[in-house]
Amino acid sequence: MARRDGIAALVLGLVAGAVIHQAAALPFGGARNPGPGFVPWWAGVALAGLSLLLGVQVVRARRGPGARRGVEAARGDWRRVAALLAALALYVVALDPLGYPISTFLLVLLMLRPATRRALVPALGLAVLAAGGSYVLFAVWLQVPLPPGALLR
Amino acid sequence: MEILSLLAHGFAIALTPTNLTYCFLGSFIGTAIGVLPGLGPPATIALLLPITYGIPPTSAVILLAGIFYGAMYGGSTTSILLNIPGEAASVVTCLDGYQMARQGRAGAALAVSAVGSFIAGTVSVVGLMLLAPPLAAFALRFGAPEYFALLVLGLMMVGYLGGGSMTKGLMMAVLGLLLGMVGLDPIMGSPRFTYGVFKLAEGFEFVLVAMGLFGIGEVLVNVERRVAPEVLKTQIRGLLASREEWRAASLPLARGSLLGFFVGVLPGGGAIISSFVAYAVEKKLSRHPERFGRGAIEGVAGPESANNAAATSSFVPLLTLGIPGNASIALIFAALLIHGIRPGPLLVSEQPAVFWGLIASMYIGNVMLLILNFPLIRLWVRLLEVPYRILAPLIVVFVLVGAYSVNNSVFDVGTTVVFGALGYALRKLDFEPAPLVLAMILGPQLEAALRRSLIYSHGDLLVFFQRPIAATLMALAVLVLLSPVLRWGLERKLRELVEPVAPRD
Amino acid sequence: MTMRAGRTWMLVFGTLLAALAAAVPAPAQEFPAKPVDLVLPFGPGGSHDLTARAVASVAHQYLGQPLLVVLRPGGGGAVGSQQVIRARPDGYTLLFGGTGPNTIFALVQKAPIGPDQFVPVARINHSPAVFAVRGDAPWKTFREAVEYMKKHPGKLNFANTGPWGAADFPMRLIAQAAGVEYNNIPYDGGGPALLAVLGGHADATFGFAPQLMPQIAAGKMRALAVTGARRLGILPAVPTVKEEGYDVTFTMWRAALAPKGTPQAVVDKLEAAFRKLSEDRSFKALVKQLGDDVDFQGSKEFAETWRHEWDTAARLVAGAKK
């Protein structure tokens, strides 16, 4: 708990610093007529203050009797998260050139990866169904101009 | 009694087979749209607008209004089942609704929100019918200082969301404020934090942020675990709500309906503010506030009824002043314009058929929505029996296609993925994303109201304390801010009183 | 054998040629061979959208191909405008542009989406702004309101509909022409600005006639002047700003624009189609319901109108930035 809060305080403190720095470049105005930089600057200061407060709370919790209480959340496999995020990033890049149906089909297939080894045909079927079904629903019925890609152009 | 004969006339119009069909169609489409993420009521109404050119104005309004309030019924479904808020007003429903689903009580949450929506919708139509003109006069008294005070009070309430520490909740709120500032500044129109990217100049769309933080973030967290998430492991306990649950939900339902009705009259964001104010009120009044965020039924009943009541009462500015209060109602306004009807202060007297037909159709529509939604609960709960490894890719596709449909833009899909990653990180660091999302919506309004007030008052800060409504709201905000201190002081006083009586050793 | 092989070969060659011919852009006299996209740089539901849909609803019979309205909102109209500029200049991608994005936003944000980037095809209509005050306001004429601003600089609370928007812009022009000061309060859109005036939180605003008519009819608001070159049909008693003695005219136009480099023959063809379309009875009726009148201007004529507006606006923006 304490370690994660420490990280959070540090990261958000840095964010606050960046915000204050950037807001300072905008016209500040004054209490009479606040400019575009007025509210961002104060929000940045508030975030900095809150980060500091959280940092103090972390330090005090460590010293106090309640130190090391709270269990770290069960650690999972972070590589799966990284893989999914990478797949999603690729999907965004491929959406226009490949078109919606093909990229969606590939994404679903990729996400079903453990299942594709055991049962390829149902996995393929589900991917086709998800990509095709959502395409029909959104592009045909709801007239959302999803990128069709080479397949349907 | 005149009102009864007028209403009877309205029912005579709304109950013709044609109008009944349009009312059903509207409710049905609205429910479907509410369930689909991204594509909200405004986009749907815009899509159907050309169809209404050829039908009588009363039928057109009945159809379009049905879509609008029907979407409020559907909006809570994805929040409860998948932690994906379909529209802004159901962000708060995610907090306890999704937790209930994870404990196998999705059916109860859905049932309470459907019945709550029905009661709130009906209460609000009655209010709309009886109180529209005085309410409009009240809404007109809200100038920039009043809005600022209301939003300050709202932001204080945001701190009550989330079960964790107040410091971290406030940090999320401030971060949300900052994210809300990306784009053109609301007063001068000069770009801030856009780094020269055109797409950033319009700011972050709320739906994208919410679907990323909640929807994608949740999938990422679940994918990380090797073990299947609890949604699957838990047996579904009882389909609908139990007697105790109904009892627990009844007062929050009533309070939420009233609160939503009054706050919803205010143009711009009434439904959103009312939903989390209702949540904060329920948490404050509860004898067990620690249950909130862990699947408290009151945390579903209050906000859900509030946002439905607010959706109905947001028709007040249109019907009495001729000014639409939000994007969906602006489109209904446009539909009336096309038919040569210009809503304004004289609408009720000049076009009684439109006004009373609409009112009557809202009573009927709410009944239809309840009948339509109740059997669906069984179906939705079934959805959770699908193994998560199959459900996960479907959720992702659902969110991504929804993100695209908001503006037909690939950039938006990217935005959603980025916020998904942020949502995952926040969850790992034990932050609650709800305050962030709500502050992001309120932030620009808050800033605009502050700066507008100061331009109006030529820089005099007293403007927030001299006007009666603003001053009252400010006093309430201060009270909320100081309440932990006050309680601490009170408890100490009590202990002092008790201590001398207690034995010394 | 050689004969047969030759024949097959010729067949392949012929197919290839045909494919190539199809790939080459269709010559102008065959335009339009496929539906034309009309890009709208705004979201759904506004007056811009409704006008575009009215255009699209009758376009097929005059164009020979459907006209598809494509919504590309964002960046104050810059996103949609940019897309059309980058599109192939073949007449199949047009912008439904307007004063907001293509003059004011282009100048204020220095975005390259102005008259240098487009060839006008046709202006469909334009609406003047109406200066309106609350029904119980002390000013009976526009001149009285301006005199008040002169005597009490910065006292009149003016609700604009957003920075550099359809209310802010004409008010700046008038303040410049009359040499007066006022308290300029920005609201996010016409509705909120109107509410502020109705609720007594501001004294005056600029709006469009369809939006103001119900309030005027109910006596809640009073129109004092219009910014057009002549009076409005539905407000015959309200004088123009020019009649009141201030040399300001301002209208918000809506026009179909093609990217620079579109062949003249294609522009002519489109212009002719839009000209006929603007005389269509059902189209005129539809636009009238929206509270507007169709006021067609052809490519050359409108290019001049636009350039004139652009130069006036550029002077004002340069003055304000100082």
PDB file of N, CA and C in Angstrom, chain B residues 98-161:
ATOM      1  N   TYR B  98     -21.573  -2.301 -10.501  1.00  0.00           N
ATOM      2  CA  TYR B  98     -20.653  -3.315 -10.983  1.00  0.00           C
ATOM      3  C   TYR B  98     -20.200  -4.230  -9.840  1.00  0.00           C
ATOM      4  N   GLN B  99     -20.034  -3.637  -8.660  1.00  0.00           N
ATOM      5  CA  GLN B  99     -19.670  -4.467  -7.502  1.00  0.00           C
ATOM      6  C   GLN B  99     -20.775  -5.470  -7.178  1.00  0.00           C
ATOM      7  N   MET B 100     -22.022  -5.007  -7.312  1.00  0.00           N
ATOM      8  CA  MET B 100     -23.140  -5.937  -7.080  1.00  0.00           C
ATOM      9  C   MET B 100     -23.096  -7.073  -8.091  1.00  0.00           C
ATOM     10  N   ALA B 101     -22.797  -6.736  -9.345  1.00  0.00           N
ATOM     11  CA  ALA B 101     -22.733  -7.772 -10.376  1.00  0.00           C
ATOM     12  C   ALA B 101     -21.654  -8.790 -10.033  1.00  0.00           C
ATOM     13  N   ARG B 102     -20.524  -8.303  -9.520  1.00  0.00           N
ATOM     14  CA  ARG B 102     -19.438  -9.220  -9.189  1.00  0.00           C
ATOM     15  C   ARG B 102     -19.799 -10.124  -8.027  1.00  0.00           C
ATOM     16  N   GLN B 103     -20.763  -9.670  -7.220  1.00  0.00           N
ATOM     17  CA  GLN B 103     -21.203 -10.523  -6.121  1.00  0.00           C
ATOM     18  C   GLN B 103     -22.402 -11.362  -6.513  1.00  0.00           C
ATOM     19  N   GLY B 104     -22.678 -11.398  -7.831  1.00  0.00           N
ATOM     20  CA  GLY B 104     -23.793 -12.211  -8.291  1.00  0.00           C
ATOM     21  C   GLY B 104     -25.142 -11.556  -8.146  1.00  0.00           C
ATOM     22  N   ARG B 105     -25.161 -10.248  -7.909  1.00  0.00           N
ATOM     23  CA  ARG B 105     -26.426  -9.563  -7.695  1.00  0.00           C
ATOM     24  C   ARG B 105     -26.753  -8.616  -8.846  1.00  0.00           C
ATOM     25  N   ALA B 106     -26.276  -8.927 -10.058  1.00  0.00           N
ATOM     26  CA  ALA B 106     -26.545  -8.071 -11.212  1.00  0.00           C
ATOM     27  C   ALA B 106     -28.037  -7.914 -11.426  1.00  0.00           C
ATOM     28  N   GLY B 107     -28.776  -9.022 -11.259  1.00  0.00           N
ATOM     29  CA  GLY B 107     -30.221  -8.970 -11.469  1.00  0.00           C
ATOM     30  C   GLY B 107     -30.874  -7.969 -10.531  1.00  0.00           C
ATOM     31  N   ALA B 108     -30.462  -7.998  -9.258  1.00  0.00           N
ATOM     32  CA  ALA B 108     -31.042  -7.080  -8.285  1.00  0.00           C
ATOM     33  C   ALA B 108     -30.733  -5.641  -8.664  1.00  0.00           C
ATOM     34  N   ALA B 109     -29.460  -5.383  -9.041  1.00  0.00           N
ATOM     35  CA  ALA B 109     -29.076  -4.019  -9.411  1.00  0.00           C
ATOM     36  C   ALA B 109     -29.880  -3.544 -10.614  1.00  0.00           C
ATOM     37  N   LEU B 110     -30.025  -4.423 -11.613  1.00  0.00           N
ATOM     38  CA  LEU B 110     -30.767  -4.040 -12.815  1.00  0.00           C
ATOM     39  C   LEU B 110     -32.241  -3.821 -12.498  1.00  0.00           C
ATOM     40  N   ALA B 111     -32.801  -4.686 -11.646  1.00  0.00           N
ATOM     41  CA  ALA B 111     -34.212  -4.546 -11.311  1.00  0.00           C
ATOM     42  C   ALA B 111     -34.456  -3.245 -10.566  1.00  0.00           C
ATOM     43  N   VAL B 112     -33.585  -2.958  -9.588  1.00  0.00           N
ATOM     44  CA  VAL B 112     -33.764  -1.720  -8.827  1.00  0.00           C
ATOM     45  C   VAL B 112     -33.603  -0.513  -9.739  1.00  0.00           C
ATOM     46  N   SER B 113     -32.652  -0.584 -10.667  1.00  0.00           N
ATOM     47  CA  SER B 113     -32.476   0.593 -11.502  1.00  0.00           C
ATOM     48  C   SER B 113     -33.629   0.739 -12.494  1.00  0.00           C
ATOM     49  N   ALA B 114     -34.207  -0.374 -12.960  1.00  0.00           N
ATOM     50  CA  ALA B 114     -35.356  -0.254 -13.868  1.00  0.00           C
ATOM     51  C   ALA B 114     -36.569   0.316 -13.141  1.00  0.00           C
ATOM     52  N   VAL B 115     -36.855  -0.234 -11.957  1.00  0.00           N
ATOM     53  CA  VAL B 115     -38.006   0.269 -11.206  1.00  0.00           C
ATOM     54  C   VAL B 115     -37.759   1.701 -10.755  1.00  0.00           C
ATOM     55  N   GLY B 116     -36.526   1.966 -10.323  1.00  0.00           N
ATOM     56  CA  GLY B 116     -36.179   3.329  -9.916  1.00  0.00           C
ATOM     57  C   GLY B 116     -36.369   4.302 -11.062  1.00  0.00           C
ATOM     58  N   SER B 117     -35.930   3.896 -12.243  1.00  0.00           N
ATOM     59  CA  SER B 117     -36.081   4.761 -13.407  1.00  0.00           C
ATOM     60  C   SER B 117     -37.546   5.023 -13.681  1.00  0.00           C
ATOM     61  N   PHE B 118     -38.361   3.973 -13.541  1.00  0.00           N
ATOM     62  CA  PHE B 118     -39.796   4.117 -13.812  1.00  0.00           C
ATOM     63  C   PHE B 118     -40.431   5.090 -12.823  1.00  0.00           C
ATOM     64  N   ILE B 119     -40.158   4.878 -11.539  1.00  0.00           N
ATOM     65  CA  ILE B 119     -40.754   5.753 -10.527  1.00  0.00           C
ATOM     66  C   ILE B 119     -40.288   7.188 -10.720  1.00  0.00           C
ATOM     67  N   ALA B 120     -38.978   7.342 -10.906  1.00  0.00           N
ATOM     68  CA  ALA B 120     -38.431   8.686 -11.055  1.00  0.00           C
ATOM     69  C   ALA B 120     -38.997   9.357 -12.300  1.00  0.00           C
ATOM     70  N   GLY B 121     -39.059   8.596 -13.405  1.00  0.00           N
ATOM     71  CA  GLY B 121     -39.587   9.163 -14.639  1.00  0.00           C
ATOM     72  C   GLY B 121     -41.022   9.627 -14.448  1.00  0.00           C
ATOM     73  N   THR B 122     -41.822   8.805 -13.782  1.00  0.00           N
ATOM     74  CA  THR B 122     -43.224   9.147 -13.593  1.00  0.00           C
ATOM     75  C   THR B 122     -43.387  10.351 -12.666  1.00  0.00           C
ATOM     76  N   VAL B 123     -42.643  10.337 -11.555  1.00  0.00           N
ATOM     77  CA  VAL B 123     -42.697  11.474 -10.625  1.00  0.00           C
ATOM     78  C   VAL B 123     -42.343  12.760 -11.368  1.00  0.00           C
ATOM     79  N   SER B 124     -41.324  12.648 -12.210  1.00  0.00           N
ATOM     80  CA  SER B 124     -40.835  13.823 -12.905  1.00  0.00           C
ATOM     81  C   SER B 124     -41.845  14.335 -13.934  1.00  0.00           C
ATOM     82  N   VAL B 125     -42.578  13.415 -14.581  1.00  0.00           N
ATOM     83  CA  VAL B 125     -43.598  13.880 -15.529  1.00  0.00           C
ATOM     84  C   VAL B 125     -44.713  14.612 -14.783  1.00  0.00           C
ATOM     85  N   VAL B 126     -45.097  14.075 -13.638  1.00  0.00           N
ATOM     86  CA  VAL B 126     -46.114  14.761 -12.840  1.00  0.00           C
ATOM     87  C   VAL B 126     -45.630  16.166 -12.499  1.00  0.00           C
ATOM     88  N   GLY B 127     -44.386  16.252 -12.066  1.00  0.00           N
ATOM     89  CA  GLY B 127     -43.814  17.552 -11.726  1.00  0.00           C
ATOM     90  C   GLY B 127     -43.765  18.477 -12.925  1.00  0.00           C
ATOM     91  N   LEU B 128     -43.361  17.908 -14.056  1.00  0.00           N
ATOM     92  CA  LEU B 128     -43.272  18.690 -15.291  1.00  0.00           C
ATOM     93  C   LEU B 128     -44.631  19.279 -15.638  1.00  0.00           C
ATOM     94  N   MET B 129     -45.662  18.464 -15.443  1.00  0.00           N
ATOM     95  CA  MET B 129     -47.016  18.863 -15.802  1.00  0.00           C
ATOM     96  C   MET B 129     -47.506  19.983 -14.873  1.00  0.00           C
ATOM     97  N   LEU B 130     -47.222  19.834 -13.573  1.00  0.00           N
ATOM     98  CA  LEU B 130     -47.801  20.759 -12.601  1.00  0.00           C
ATOM     99  C   LEU B 130     -46.935  21.996 -12.361  1.00  0.00           C
ATOM    100  N   LEU B 131     -45.618  21.836 -12.445  1.00  0.00           N
ATOM    101  CA  LEU B 131     -44.733  22.886 -11.947  1.00  0.00           C
ATOM    102  C   LEU B 131     -43.875  23.561 -13.004  1.00  0.00           C
ATOM    103  N   ALA B 132     -44.086  23.242 -14.290  1.00  0.00           N
ATOM    104  CA  ALA B 132     -43.149  23.736 -15.299  1.00  0.00           C
ATOM    105  C   ALA B 132     -42.926  25.254 -15.249  1.00  0.00           C
ATOM    106  N   PRO B 133     -43.976  26.095 -15.285  1.00  0.00           N
ATOM    107  CA  PRO B 133     -43.695  27.539 -15.321  1.00  0.00           C
ATOM    108  C   PRO B 133     -42.930  28.071 -14.104  1.00  0.00           C
ATOM    109  N   PRO B 134     -43.349  27.740 -12.852  1.00  0.00           N
ATOM    110  CA  PRO B 134     -42.544  28.255 -11.731  1.00  0.00           C
ATOM    111  C   PRO B 134     -41.106  27.726 -11.730  1.00  0.00           C
ATOM    112  N   LEU B 135     -40.930  26.466 -12.176  1.00  0.00           N
ATOM    113  CA  LEU B 135     -39.572  25.919 -12.219  1.00  0.00           C
ATOM    114  C   LEU B 135     -38.716  26.678 -13.213  1.00  0.00           C
ATOM    115  N   ALA B 136     -39.318  27.035 -14.352  1.00  0.00           N
ATOM    116  CA  ALA B 136     -38.559  27.779 -15.350  1.00  0.00           C
ATOM    117  C   ALA B 136     -38.133  29.120 -14.787  1.00  0.00           C
ATOM    118  N   ALA B 137     -39.027  29.762 -14.037  1.00  0.00           N
ATOM    119  CA  ALA B 137     -38.680  31.038 -13.433  1.00  0.00           C
ATOM    120  C   ALA B 137     -37.519  30.862 -12.456  1.00  0.00           C
ATOM    121  N   PHE B 138     -37.544  29.733 -11.735  1.00  0.00           N
ATOM    122  CA  PHE B 138     -36.459  29.434 -10.799  1.00  0.00           C
ATOM    123  C   PHE B 138     -35.146  29.228 -11.554  1.00  0.00           C
ATOM    124  N   ALA B 139     -35.217  28.460 -12.650  1.00  0.00           N
ATOM    125  CA  ALA B 139     -34.000  28.178 -13.421  1.00  0.00           C
ATOM    126  C   ALA B 139     -33.410  29.469 -13.971  1.00  0.00           C
ATOM    127  N   LEU B 140     -34.269  30.423 -14.324  1.00  0.00           N
ATOM    128  CA  LEU B 140     -33.764  31.681 -14.882  1.00  0.00           C
ATOM    129  C   LEU B 140     -32.971  32.479 -13.853  1.00  0.00           C
ATOM    130  N   ARG B 141     -33.227  32.231 -12.578  1.00  0.00           N
ATOM    131  CA  ARG B 141     -32.484  32.982 -11.551  1.00  0.00           C
ATOM    132  C   ARG B 141     -31.045  32.491 -11.422  1.00  0.00           C
ATOM    133  N   PHE B 142     -30.755  31.356 -12.057  1.00  0.00           N
ATOM    134  CA  PHE B 142     -29.383  30.846 -12.023  1.00  0.00           C
ATOM    135  C   PHE B 142     -28.511  31.566 -13.034  1.00  0.00           C
ATOM    136  N   GLY B 143     -27.756  32.531 -12.554  1.00  0.00           N
ATOM    137  CA  GLY B 143     -26.754  33.168 -13.399  1.00  0.00           C
ATOM    138  C   GLY B 143     -25.420  32.500 -13.152  1.00  0.00           C
ATOM    139  N   ALA B 144     -24.357  33.073 -13.709  1.00  0.00           N
ATOM    140  CA  ALA B 144     -23.037  32.468 -13.562  1.00  0.00           C
ATOM    141  C   ALA B 144     -22.633  32.261 -12.100  1.00  0.00           C
ATOM    142  N   PRO B 145     -22.856  33.231 -11.191  1.00  0.00           N
ATOM    143  CA  PRO B 145     -22.422  33.002  -9.801  1.00  0.00           C
ATOM    144  C   PRO B 145     -23.138  31.812  -9.163  1.00  0.00           C
ATOM    145  N   GLU B 146     -24.431  31.640  -9.477  1.00  0.00           N
ATOM    146  CA  GLU B 146     -25.187  30.514  -8.914  1.00  0.00           C
ATOM    147  C   GLU B 146     -24.624  29.189  -9.448  1.00  0.00           C
ATOM    148  N   TYR B 147     -24.323  29.157 -10.752  1.00  0.00           N
ATOM    149  CA  TYR B 147     -23.758  27.935 -11.314  1.00  0.00           C
ATOM    150  C   TYR B 147     -22.411  27.620 -10.668  1.00  0.00           C
ATOM    151  N   PHE B 148     -21.617  28.675 -10.476  1.00  0.00           N
ATOM    152  CA  PHE B 148     -20.308  28.446  -9.861  1.00  0.00           C
ATOM    153  C   PHE B 148     -20.474  27.833  -8.479  1.00  0.00           C
ATOM    154  N   ALA B 149     -21.382  28.404  -7.688  1.00  0.00           N
ATOM    155  CA  ALA B 149     -21.592  27.892  -6.331  1.00  0.00           C
ATOM    156  C   ALA B 149     -22.082  26.441  -6.371  1.00  0.00           C
ATOM    157  N   LEU B 150     -23.004  26.156  -7.304  1.00  0.00           N
ATOM    158  CA  LEU B 150     -23.528  24.794  -7.424  1.00  0.00           C
ATOM    159  C   LEU B 150     -22.407  23.823  -7.791  1.00  0.00           C
ATOM    160  N   LEU B 151     -21.527  24.242  -8.716  1.00  0.00           N
ATOM    161  CA  LEU B 151     -20.457  23.354  -9.157  1.00  0.00           C
ATOM    162  C   LEU B 151     -19.416  23.157  -8.062  1.00  0.00           C
ATOM    163  N   VAL B 152     -19.167  24.200  -7.268  1.00  0.00           N
ATOM    164  CA  VAL B 152     -18.246  24.044  -6.141  1.00  0.00           C
ATOM    165  C   VAL B 152     -18.809  23.004  -5.175  1.00  0.00           C
ATOM    166  N   LEU B 153     -20.098  23.139  -4.879  1.00  0.00           N
ATOM    167  CA  LEU B 153     -20.755  22.166  -4.000  1.00  0.00           C
ATOM    168  C   LEU B 153     -20.640  20.767  -4.613  1.00  0.00           C
ATOM    169  N   GLY B 154     -20.871  20.684  -5.924  1.00  0.00           N
ATOM    170  CA  GLY B 154     -20.771  19.401  -6.615  1.00  0.00           C
ATOM    171  C   GLY B 154     -19.389  18.792  -6.482  1.00  0.00           C
ATOM    172  N   LEU B 155     -18.360  19.607  -6.665  1.00  0.00           N
ATOM    173  CA  LEU B 155     -16.995  19.082  -6.576  1.00  0.00           C
ATOM    174  C   LEU B 155     -16.665  18.602  -5.172  1.00  0.00           C
ATOM    175  N   MET B 156     -17.207  19.276  -4.166  1.00  0.00           N
ATOM    176  CA  MET B 156     -17.007  18.818  -2.791  1.00  0.00           C
ATOM    177  C   MET B 156     -17.603  17.412  -2.635  1.00  0.00           C
ATOM    178  N   MET B 157     -18.780  17.223  -3.266  1.00  0.00           N
ATOM    179  CA  MET B 157     -19.456  15.921  -3.183  1.00  0.00           C
ATOM    180  C   MET B 157     -18.635  14.846  -3.892  1.00  0.00           C
ATOM    181  N   VAL B 158     -17.913  15.222  -4.946  1.00  0.00           N
ATOM    182  CA  VAL B 158     -17.118  14.255  -5.687  1.00  0.00           C
ATOM    183  C   VAL B 158     -16.121  13.569  -4.756  1.00  0.00           C
ATOM    184  N   GLY B 159     -15.631  14.317  -3.762  1.00  0.00           N
ATOM    185  CA  GLY B 159     -14.703  13.743  -2.810  1.00  0.00           C
ATOM    186  C   GLY B 159     -15.285  12.557  -2.043  1.00  0.00           C
ATOM    187  N   TYR B 160     -16.623  12.506  -1.982  1.00  0.00           N
ATOM    188  CA  TYR B 160     -17.260  11.401  -1.254  1.00  0.00           C
ATOM    189  C   TYR B 160     -17.348  10.124  -2.071  1.00  0.00           C
ATOM    190  N   LEU B 161     -17.122  10.246  -3.387  1.00  0.00           N
ATOM    191  CA  LEU B 161     -17.148   9.041  -4.209  1.00  0.00           C
ATOM    192  C   LEU B 161     -15.915   8.215  -3.877  1.00  0.00           C
TER     193      LEU B 161
END
